[in-house]
Coordinates of C-alpha atoms in Angstrom, one line a residue:
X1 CA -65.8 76.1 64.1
X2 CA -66.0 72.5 62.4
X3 CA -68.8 73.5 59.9
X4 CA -67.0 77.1 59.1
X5 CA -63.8 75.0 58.5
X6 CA -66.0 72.0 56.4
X7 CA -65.6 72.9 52.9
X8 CA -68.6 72.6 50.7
X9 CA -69.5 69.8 48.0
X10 CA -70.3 70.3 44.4
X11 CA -71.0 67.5 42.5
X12 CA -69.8 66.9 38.9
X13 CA -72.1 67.0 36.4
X14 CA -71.1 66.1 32.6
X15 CA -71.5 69.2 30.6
X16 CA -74.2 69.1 27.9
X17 CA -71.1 69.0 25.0
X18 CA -70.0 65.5 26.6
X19 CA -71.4 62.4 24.6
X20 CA -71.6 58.8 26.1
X21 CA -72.2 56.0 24.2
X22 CA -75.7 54.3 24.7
X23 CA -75.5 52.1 27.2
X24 CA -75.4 48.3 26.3
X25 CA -74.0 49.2 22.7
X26 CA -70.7 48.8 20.9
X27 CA -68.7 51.3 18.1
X28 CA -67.3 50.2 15.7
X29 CA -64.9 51.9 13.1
X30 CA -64.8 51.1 10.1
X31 CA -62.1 49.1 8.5
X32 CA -60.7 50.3 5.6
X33 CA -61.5 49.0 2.5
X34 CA -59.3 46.1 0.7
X35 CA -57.3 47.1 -2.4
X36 CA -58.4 45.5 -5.9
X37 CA -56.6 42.7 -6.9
X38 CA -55.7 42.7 -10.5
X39 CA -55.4 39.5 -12.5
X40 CA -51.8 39.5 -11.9
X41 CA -51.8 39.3 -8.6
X42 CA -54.7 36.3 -8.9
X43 CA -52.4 34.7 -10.5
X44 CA -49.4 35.1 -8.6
X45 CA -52.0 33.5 -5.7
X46 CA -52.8 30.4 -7.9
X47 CA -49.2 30.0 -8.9
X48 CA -48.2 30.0 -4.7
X49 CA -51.0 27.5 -3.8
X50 CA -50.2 25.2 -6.6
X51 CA -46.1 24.8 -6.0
X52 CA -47.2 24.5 -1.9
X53 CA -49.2 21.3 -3.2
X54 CA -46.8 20.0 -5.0
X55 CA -43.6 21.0 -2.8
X56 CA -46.0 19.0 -0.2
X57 CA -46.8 16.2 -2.6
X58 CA -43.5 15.3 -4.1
X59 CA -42.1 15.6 0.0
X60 CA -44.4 12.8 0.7
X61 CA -43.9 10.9 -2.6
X62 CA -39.6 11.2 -1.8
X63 CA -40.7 10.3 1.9
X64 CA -42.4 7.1 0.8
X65 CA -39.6 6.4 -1.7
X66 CA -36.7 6.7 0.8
X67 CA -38.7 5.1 3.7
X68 CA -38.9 1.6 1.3
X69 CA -35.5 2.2 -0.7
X70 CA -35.0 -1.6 -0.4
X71 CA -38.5 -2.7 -1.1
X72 CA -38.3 -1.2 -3.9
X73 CA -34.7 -2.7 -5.0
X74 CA -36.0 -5.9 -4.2
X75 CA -38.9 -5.2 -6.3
X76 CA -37.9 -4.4 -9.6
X77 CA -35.0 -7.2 -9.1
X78 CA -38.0 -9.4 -9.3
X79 CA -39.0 -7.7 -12.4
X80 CA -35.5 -8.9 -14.4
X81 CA -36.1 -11.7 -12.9
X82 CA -38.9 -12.6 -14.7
X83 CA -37.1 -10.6 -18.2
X84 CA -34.1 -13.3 -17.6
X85 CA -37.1 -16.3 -17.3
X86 CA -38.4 -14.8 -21.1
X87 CA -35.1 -15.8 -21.9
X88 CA -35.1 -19.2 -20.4
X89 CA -38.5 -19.9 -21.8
X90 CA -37.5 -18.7 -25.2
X91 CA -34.6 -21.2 -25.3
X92 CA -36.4 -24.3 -23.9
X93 CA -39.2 -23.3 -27.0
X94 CA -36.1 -24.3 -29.3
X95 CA -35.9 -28.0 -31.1
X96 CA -32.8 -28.4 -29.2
X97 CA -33.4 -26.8 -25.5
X98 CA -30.7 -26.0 -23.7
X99 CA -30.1 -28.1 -20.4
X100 CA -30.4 -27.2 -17.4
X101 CA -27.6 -26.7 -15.8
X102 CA -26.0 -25.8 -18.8
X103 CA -27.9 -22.6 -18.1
X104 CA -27.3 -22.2 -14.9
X105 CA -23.7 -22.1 -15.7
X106 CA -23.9 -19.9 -18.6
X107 CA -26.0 -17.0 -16.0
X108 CA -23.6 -17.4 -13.3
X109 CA -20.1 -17.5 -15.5
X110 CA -21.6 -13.8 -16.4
X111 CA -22.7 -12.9 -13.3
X112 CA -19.4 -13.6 -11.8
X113 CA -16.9 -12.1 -14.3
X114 CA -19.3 -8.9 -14.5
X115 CA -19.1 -8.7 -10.9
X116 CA -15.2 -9.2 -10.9
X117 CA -15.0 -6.7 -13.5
X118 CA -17.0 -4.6 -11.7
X119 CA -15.4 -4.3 -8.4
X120 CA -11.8 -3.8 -10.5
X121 CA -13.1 -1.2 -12.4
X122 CA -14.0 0.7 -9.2
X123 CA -11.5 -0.4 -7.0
X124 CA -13.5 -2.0 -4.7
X125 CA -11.1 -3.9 -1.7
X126 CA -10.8 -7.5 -1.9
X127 CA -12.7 -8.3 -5.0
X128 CA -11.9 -12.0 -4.5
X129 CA -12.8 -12.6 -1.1
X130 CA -14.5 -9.7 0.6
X131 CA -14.3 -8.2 3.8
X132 CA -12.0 -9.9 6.0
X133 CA -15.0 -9.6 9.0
X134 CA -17.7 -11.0 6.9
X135 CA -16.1 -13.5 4.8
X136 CA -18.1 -16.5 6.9
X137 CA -21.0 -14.5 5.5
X138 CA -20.3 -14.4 2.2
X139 CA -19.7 -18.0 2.2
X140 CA -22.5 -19.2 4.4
X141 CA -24.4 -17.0 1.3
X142 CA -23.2 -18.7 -1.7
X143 CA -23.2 -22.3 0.2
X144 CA -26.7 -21.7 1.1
X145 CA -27.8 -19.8 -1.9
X146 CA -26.8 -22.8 -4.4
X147 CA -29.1 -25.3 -2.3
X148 CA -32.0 -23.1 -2.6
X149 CA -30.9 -23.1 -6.3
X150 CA -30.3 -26.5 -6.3
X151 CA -33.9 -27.4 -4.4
X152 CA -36.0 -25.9 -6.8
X153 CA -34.4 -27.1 -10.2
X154 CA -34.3 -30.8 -8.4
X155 CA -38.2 -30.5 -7.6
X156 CA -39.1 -29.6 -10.9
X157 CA -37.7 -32.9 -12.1
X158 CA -40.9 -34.6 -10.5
X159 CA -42.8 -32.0 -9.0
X160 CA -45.2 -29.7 -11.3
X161 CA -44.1 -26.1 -12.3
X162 CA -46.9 -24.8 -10.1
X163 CA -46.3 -27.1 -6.9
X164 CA -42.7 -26.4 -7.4
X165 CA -43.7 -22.6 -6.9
X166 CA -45.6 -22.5 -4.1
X167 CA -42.9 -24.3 -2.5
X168 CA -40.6 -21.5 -3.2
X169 CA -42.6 -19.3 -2.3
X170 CA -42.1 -20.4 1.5
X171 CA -38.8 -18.8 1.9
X172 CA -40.1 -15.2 2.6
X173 CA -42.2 -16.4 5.4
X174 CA -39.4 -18.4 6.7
X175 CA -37.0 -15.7 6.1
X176 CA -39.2 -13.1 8.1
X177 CA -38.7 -15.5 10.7
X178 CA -35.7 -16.0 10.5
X179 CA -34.8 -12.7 10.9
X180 CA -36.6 -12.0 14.2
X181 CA -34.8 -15.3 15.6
X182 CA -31.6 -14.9 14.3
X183 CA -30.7 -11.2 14.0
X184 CA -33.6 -10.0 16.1
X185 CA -35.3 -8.1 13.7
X186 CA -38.7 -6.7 14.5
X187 CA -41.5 -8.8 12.4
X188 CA -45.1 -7.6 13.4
X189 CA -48.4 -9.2 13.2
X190 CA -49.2 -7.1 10.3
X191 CA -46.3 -8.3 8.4
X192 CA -47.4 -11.9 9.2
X193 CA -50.3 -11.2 7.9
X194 CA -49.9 -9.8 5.0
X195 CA -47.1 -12.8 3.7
X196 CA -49.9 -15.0 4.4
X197 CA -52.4 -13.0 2.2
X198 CA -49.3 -13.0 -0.6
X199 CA -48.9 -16.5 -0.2
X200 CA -52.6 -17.2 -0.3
X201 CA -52.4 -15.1 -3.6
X202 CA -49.7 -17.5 -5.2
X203 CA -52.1 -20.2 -4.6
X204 CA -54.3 -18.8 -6.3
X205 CA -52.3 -17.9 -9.5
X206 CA -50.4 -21.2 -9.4
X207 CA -53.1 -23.5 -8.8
X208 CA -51.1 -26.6 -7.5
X209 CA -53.0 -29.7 -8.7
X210 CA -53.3 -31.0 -5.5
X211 CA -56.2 -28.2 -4.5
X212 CA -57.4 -27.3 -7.9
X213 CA -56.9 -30.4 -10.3
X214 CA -54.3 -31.7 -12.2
X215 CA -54.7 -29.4 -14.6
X216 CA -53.5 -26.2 -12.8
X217 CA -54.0 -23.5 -15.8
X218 CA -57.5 -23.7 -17.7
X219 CA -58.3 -22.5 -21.3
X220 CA -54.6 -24.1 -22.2
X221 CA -53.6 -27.5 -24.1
X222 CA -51.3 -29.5 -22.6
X223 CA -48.7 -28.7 -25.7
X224 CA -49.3 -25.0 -25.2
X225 CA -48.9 -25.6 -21.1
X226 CA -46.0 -27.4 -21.7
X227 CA -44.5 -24.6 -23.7
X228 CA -44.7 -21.6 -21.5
X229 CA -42.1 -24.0 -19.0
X230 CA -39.5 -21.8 -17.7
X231 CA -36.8 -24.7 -16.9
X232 CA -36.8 -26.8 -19.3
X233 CA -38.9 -29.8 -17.1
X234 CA -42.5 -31.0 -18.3
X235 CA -44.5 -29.1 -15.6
X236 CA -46.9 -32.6 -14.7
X237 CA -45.6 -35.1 -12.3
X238 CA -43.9 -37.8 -12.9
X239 CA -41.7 -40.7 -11.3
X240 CA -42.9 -43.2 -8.6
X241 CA -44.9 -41.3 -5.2
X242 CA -41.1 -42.3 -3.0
X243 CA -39.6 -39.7 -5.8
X244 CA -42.2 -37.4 -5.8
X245 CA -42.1 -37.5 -1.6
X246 CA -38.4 -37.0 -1.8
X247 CA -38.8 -34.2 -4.6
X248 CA -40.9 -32.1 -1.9
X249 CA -38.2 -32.7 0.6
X250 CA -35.5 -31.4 -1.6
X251 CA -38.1 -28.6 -2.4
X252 CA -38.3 -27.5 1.3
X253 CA -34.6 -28.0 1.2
X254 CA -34.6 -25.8 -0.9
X255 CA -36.5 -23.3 0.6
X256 CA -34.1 -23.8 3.6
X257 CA -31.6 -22.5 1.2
X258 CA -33.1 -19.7 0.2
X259 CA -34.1 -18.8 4.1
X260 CA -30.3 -19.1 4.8
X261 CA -29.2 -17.1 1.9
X262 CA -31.7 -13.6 2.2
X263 CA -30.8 -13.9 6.3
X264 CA -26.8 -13.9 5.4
X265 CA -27.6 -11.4 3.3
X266 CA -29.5 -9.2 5.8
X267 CA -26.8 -10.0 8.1
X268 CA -24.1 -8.8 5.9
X269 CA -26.1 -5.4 5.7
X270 CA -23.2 -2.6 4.6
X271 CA -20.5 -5.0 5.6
X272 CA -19.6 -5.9 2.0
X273 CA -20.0 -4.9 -1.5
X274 CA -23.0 -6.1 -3.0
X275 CA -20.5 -7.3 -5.5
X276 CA -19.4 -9.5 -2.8
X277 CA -22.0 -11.4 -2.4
X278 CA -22.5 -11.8 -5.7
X279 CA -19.0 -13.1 -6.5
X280 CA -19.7 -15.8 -3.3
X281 CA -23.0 -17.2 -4.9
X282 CA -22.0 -17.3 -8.4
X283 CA -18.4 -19.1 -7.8
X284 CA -20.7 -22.0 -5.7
X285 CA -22.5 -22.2 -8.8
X286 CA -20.6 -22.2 -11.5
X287 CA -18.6 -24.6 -9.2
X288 CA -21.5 -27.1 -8.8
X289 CA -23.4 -26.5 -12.0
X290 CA -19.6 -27.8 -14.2
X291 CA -19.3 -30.8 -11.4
X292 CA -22.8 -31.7 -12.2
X293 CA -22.5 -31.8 -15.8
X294 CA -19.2 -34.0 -15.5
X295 CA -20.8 -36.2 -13.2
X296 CA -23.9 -36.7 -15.4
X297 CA -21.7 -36.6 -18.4
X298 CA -24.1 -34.0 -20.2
X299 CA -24.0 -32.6 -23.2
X300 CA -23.4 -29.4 -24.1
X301 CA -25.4 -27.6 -26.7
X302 CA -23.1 -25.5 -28.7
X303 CA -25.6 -22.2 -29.9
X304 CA -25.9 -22.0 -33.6
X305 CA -28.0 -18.9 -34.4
X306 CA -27.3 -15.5 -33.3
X307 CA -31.0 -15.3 -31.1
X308 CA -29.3 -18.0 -29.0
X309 CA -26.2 -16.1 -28.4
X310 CA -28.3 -13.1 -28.3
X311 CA -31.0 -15.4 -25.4
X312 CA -27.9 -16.3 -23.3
X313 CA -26.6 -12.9 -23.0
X314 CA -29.7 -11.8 -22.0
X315 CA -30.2 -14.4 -19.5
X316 CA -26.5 -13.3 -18.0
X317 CA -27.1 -10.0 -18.0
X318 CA -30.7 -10.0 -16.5
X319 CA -29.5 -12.2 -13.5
X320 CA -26.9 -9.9 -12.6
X321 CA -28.8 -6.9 -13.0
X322 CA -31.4 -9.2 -10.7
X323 CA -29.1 -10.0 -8.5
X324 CA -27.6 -6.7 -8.0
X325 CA -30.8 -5.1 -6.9
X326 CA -31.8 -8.3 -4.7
X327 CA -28.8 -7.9 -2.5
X328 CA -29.4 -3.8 -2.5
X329 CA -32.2 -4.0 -1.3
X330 CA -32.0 -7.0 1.1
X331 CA -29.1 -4.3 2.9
X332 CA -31.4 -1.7 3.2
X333 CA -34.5 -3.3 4.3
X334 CA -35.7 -6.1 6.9
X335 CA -35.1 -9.9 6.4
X336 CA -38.7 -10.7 6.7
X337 CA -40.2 -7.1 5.2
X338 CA -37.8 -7.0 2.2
X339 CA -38.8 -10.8 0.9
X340 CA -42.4 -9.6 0.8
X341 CA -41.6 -8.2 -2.2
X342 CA -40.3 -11.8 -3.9
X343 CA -44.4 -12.5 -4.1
X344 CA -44.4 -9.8 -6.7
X345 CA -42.3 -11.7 -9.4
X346 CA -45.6 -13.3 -10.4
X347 CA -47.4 -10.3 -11.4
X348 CA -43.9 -9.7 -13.7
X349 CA -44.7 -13.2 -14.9
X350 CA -48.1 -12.8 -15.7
X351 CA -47.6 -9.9 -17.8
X352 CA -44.6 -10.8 -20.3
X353 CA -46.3 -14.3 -20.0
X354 CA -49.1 -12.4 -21.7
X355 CA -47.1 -10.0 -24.1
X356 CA -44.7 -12.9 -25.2
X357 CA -46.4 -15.8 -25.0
X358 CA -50.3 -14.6 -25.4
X359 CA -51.7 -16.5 -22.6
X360 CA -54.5 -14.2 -20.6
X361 CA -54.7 -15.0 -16.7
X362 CA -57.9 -16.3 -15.2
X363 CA -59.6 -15.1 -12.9
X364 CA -58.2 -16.3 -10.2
X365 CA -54.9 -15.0 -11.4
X366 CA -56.1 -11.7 -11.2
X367 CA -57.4 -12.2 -8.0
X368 CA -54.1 -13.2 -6.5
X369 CA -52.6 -10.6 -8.2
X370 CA -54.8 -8.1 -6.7
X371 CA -54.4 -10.1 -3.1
X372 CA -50.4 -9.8 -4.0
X373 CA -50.5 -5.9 -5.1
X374 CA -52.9 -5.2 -1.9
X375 CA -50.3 -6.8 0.3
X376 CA -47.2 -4.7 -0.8
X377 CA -49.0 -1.7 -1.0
X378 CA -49.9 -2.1 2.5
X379 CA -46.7 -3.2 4.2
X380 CA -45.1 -0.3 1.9
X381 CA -47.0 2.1 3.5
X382 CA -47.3 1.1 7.0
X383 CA -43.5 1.2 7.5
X384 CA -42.3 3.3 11.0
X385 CA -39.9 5.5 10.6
X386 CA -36.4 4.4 12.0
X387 CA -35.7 7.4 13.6
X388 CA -38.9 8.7 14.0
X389 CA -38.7 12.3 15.3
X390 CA -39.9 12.9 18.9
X391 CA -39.8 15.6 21.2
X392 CA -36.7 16.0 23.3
X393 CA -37.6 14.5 27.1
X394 CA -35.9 16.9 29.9
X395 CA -35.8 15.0 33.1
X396 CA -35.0 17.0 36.5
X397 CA -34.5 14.0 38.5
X398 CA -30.7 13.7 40.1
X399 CA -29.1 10.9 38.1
X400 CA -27.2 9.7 41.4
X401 CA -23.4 9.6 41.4
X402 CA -23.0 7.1 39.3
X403 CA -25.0 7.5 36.7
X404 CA -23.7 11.1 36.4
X405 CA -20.0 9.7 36.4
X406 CA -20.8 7.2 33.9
X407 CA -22.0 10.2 31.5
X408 CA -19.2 12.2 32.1
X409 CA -16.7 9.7 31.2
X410 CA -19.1 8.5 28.3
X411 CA -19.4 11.9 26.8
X412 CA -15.8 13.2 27.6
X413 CA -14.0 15.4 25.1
X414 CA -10.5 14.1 24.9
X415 CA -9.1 17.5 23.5
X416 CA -10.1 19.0 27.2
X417 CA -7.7 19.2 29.6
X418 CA -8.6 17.6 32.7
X419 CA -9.2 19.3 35.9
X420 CA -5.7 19.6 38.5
X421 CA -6.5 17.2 41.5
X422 CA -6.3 20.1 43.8
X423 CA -9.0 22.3 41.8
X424 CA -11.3 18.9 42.6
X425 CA -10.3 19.0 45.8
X426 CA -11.4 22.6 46.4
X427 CA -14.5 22.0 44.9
X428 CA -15.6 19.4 46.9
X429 CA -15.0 21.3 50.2
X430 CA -16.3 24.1 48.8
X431 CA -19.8 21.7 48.2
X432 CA -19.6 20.5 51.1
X433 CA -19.2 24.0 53.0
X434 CA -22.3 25.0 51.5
X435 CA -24.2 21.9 52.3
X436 CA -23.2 22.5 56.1
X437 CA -24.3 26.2 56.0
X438 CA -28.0 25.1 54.7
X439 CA -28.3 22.2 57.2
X440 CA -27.2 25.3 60.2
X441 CA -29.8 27.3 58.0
X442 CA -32.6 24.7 58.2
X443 CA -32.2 24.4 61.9
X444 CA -32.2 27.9 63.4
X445 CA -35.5 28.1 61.7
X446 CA -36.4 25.1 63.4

């Protein structure tokens, strides 16, 4: 009965018309075949890779630019700078130069009334004496901008032109830290670094006589060296050693001065008008520059050709362009970072020094220039972001009750009604009915 009721097997053969693959081997079909491109398309595709390059280069480039907007401001202040000394160099050339102070007073009368007119002219608030919250600033700027001012043109009267600069040269080191004491401002290792490496390089284009000789610029007579002086001083020493020891005191003084005026500045930021500050600095000057001459019972030297005119203007007009884009920049950028860029005002000097006056740097003036240009360069483009972009951080740790009230009150939107004490009240017992259930919950498992 059980094999009558068994039904039988057949087993399933493929039929002769099914095919199988070889065993171990792949099919492939065929891809079609890519269309011909004509020469128009071609160049359609070398016109799309080239605008991606340079969509991607000019990003960078306006990256780099906007990521040292006041390096660069301080930078090419540095380069009328050096126009305005052309200027002063040109006019001390004369038979009759023109003193000293006499200059200073003629720079900063311009300097001021352009700035007054200035801030008029676009309605600028307070023209006369700033911000009411930063008007300690403004005048700790112009009292200690007119000692570092004051400093140098003192030193010159004993020291050399090129011990006299190195000295200067001081306050962007001091500044940096300055800035990290004072205002708490970042100043890294590398920035240290490389404002010693600039500095080295000034010592190497100035060549105090102290470390290479008294005479500090080779292949020049001492007629010629005395001509390309900037401030009207004979650039050897002079006086007794007790004035020359007090000169370098003044000098460093003066480099005080300077510190104190780039930090106010920094610490001013957005505050004020750049106009501000320039009004503060240039009414200490004018101020001290006419006392001076009173006291000292100076001459003045009335211009008599129209290049003198022409010089003075230029030497106005170049400071306040100068000074402008100095205090820019010194907003926008680091106290210790932005004065890096102060060491490039000899590689301006170099080069009209060369164009006006025909005197070709030695070698070690290129070096330092090279040192100096090196130095930049690399702070320039070893700047971090401000507000570098990072990847938003989700945390799923409770914040505690606290915390969590603190960020609600912190983050409140005023044009939200606030809850009805009775709603709050509900929903606590309704939080705390639930939390009762689960702790019932948790122990009938139990």
């Amino acid at each position: 009965m059980m094999a009558a009721t068994r039904a039988s097997y057949t087993a399933l053969t493929p039929e002769l018309t099914t095919t199988f693959p070889p065993s171990g081997h792949i099919t492939f079909t065929p891809a079609p075949e890519p269309e011909q491109m004509t020469p128009w398309d071609s160049k359609n595709t070398l016109k799309n890779r080239f605008l991606t390059k340079w969509r991607s280069s000019t990003g960078r480039a306006r990256d780099l630019v906007e990521n040292n907007a006041g390096l660069l401001l301080v930078a090419a202040s540095q380069f009328f700078f050096s126009l305005m000394n052309v200027a002063v160099k040109a006019l001390n050339n004369l038979d009759e130069p023109v003193p000293t102070l006499e200059l200073v007073f003629v720079r900063m009368s311009i300097t001021y009334i352009c700035s007054i007119i200035y801030m008029y002219l676009w309605k600028v608030p307070n023209p006369l004496t700033g911000p009411p919250g930063v008007r300690l600033l403004l005048a700790s700027r112009g009292f200690f901008g007119f000692f570092g001012l004051f400093g140098i043109y003192y030193s010159l009267s004993y020291l050399s032109l090129s011990d006299a600069t190195v000295l200067t040269f001081l306050a962007p080191l001091f500044t940096g830290v300055a800035g990290a004491i004072f205002l708490k401002e970042n100043f890294s290792r590398k920035e240290l670094i490389a404002g010693l490496c600039s500095f080295a390089g000034v010592v190497l284009i100035a060549r105090p006589q102290i470390m290479f000789g008294s005479h500090p610029m080779p292949g020049l007579s001492e007629d010629e060296f005395e001509g390309i002086d900037g401030v009207g001083v004979v650039p050897a020493e002079k006086g007794t050693p007790a004035q020359r020891l007090v000169a370098v005191g003044i000098a460093l003084l003066g480099v005080l001065g300077a510190t104190g005026a780039y930090t106010s500045l920094r610490a001013i930021g957005r505050r004020a008008h750049a106009m501000h500050s320039l009004t503060s600095f240039s009414q200490w000057c004018v101020i001290v520059s006419t006392v001076g001459m009173i006291v000292k019972h100076q001459a003045v030297v009335i211009p008599k050709r129209a290049d003198w005119i022409a010089m003075l203007i230029m030497i106005g007009a170049f400071g306040f362009i100068a000074q402008a884009l100095l205090t820019m920049g010194l907003q926008r950028e680091t106290a210790g970072r932005g004065t890096m860029a102060v060491y490039i005002q000899i590689i301006f000097a170099l080069a009209l020094e060369r164009i006006f006056f025909h005197i070709v740097p030695s070698a070690l003036s290129i070096t330092g220039t090279v040192i100096i240009m090196s130095s930049a360069l690399y702070i320039a483009v070893t700047k971090e972001r401000a507000n570098p972009k990072q990847p938003t951080q989700i945390s799923l740790e409770y914040p505690g009750e606290s915390a969590l009230e603190e960020g609600l009150l912190e983050h409140h939107d005023e044009s939200l009604p606030l809850e009805a004490p009775k709603q709050e009240k509900e929903e606590e017992e309704r939080l705390e009915h639930g939390v009762l259930v689960l702790a019932l919950d948790e122990r009938s498992r139990r």
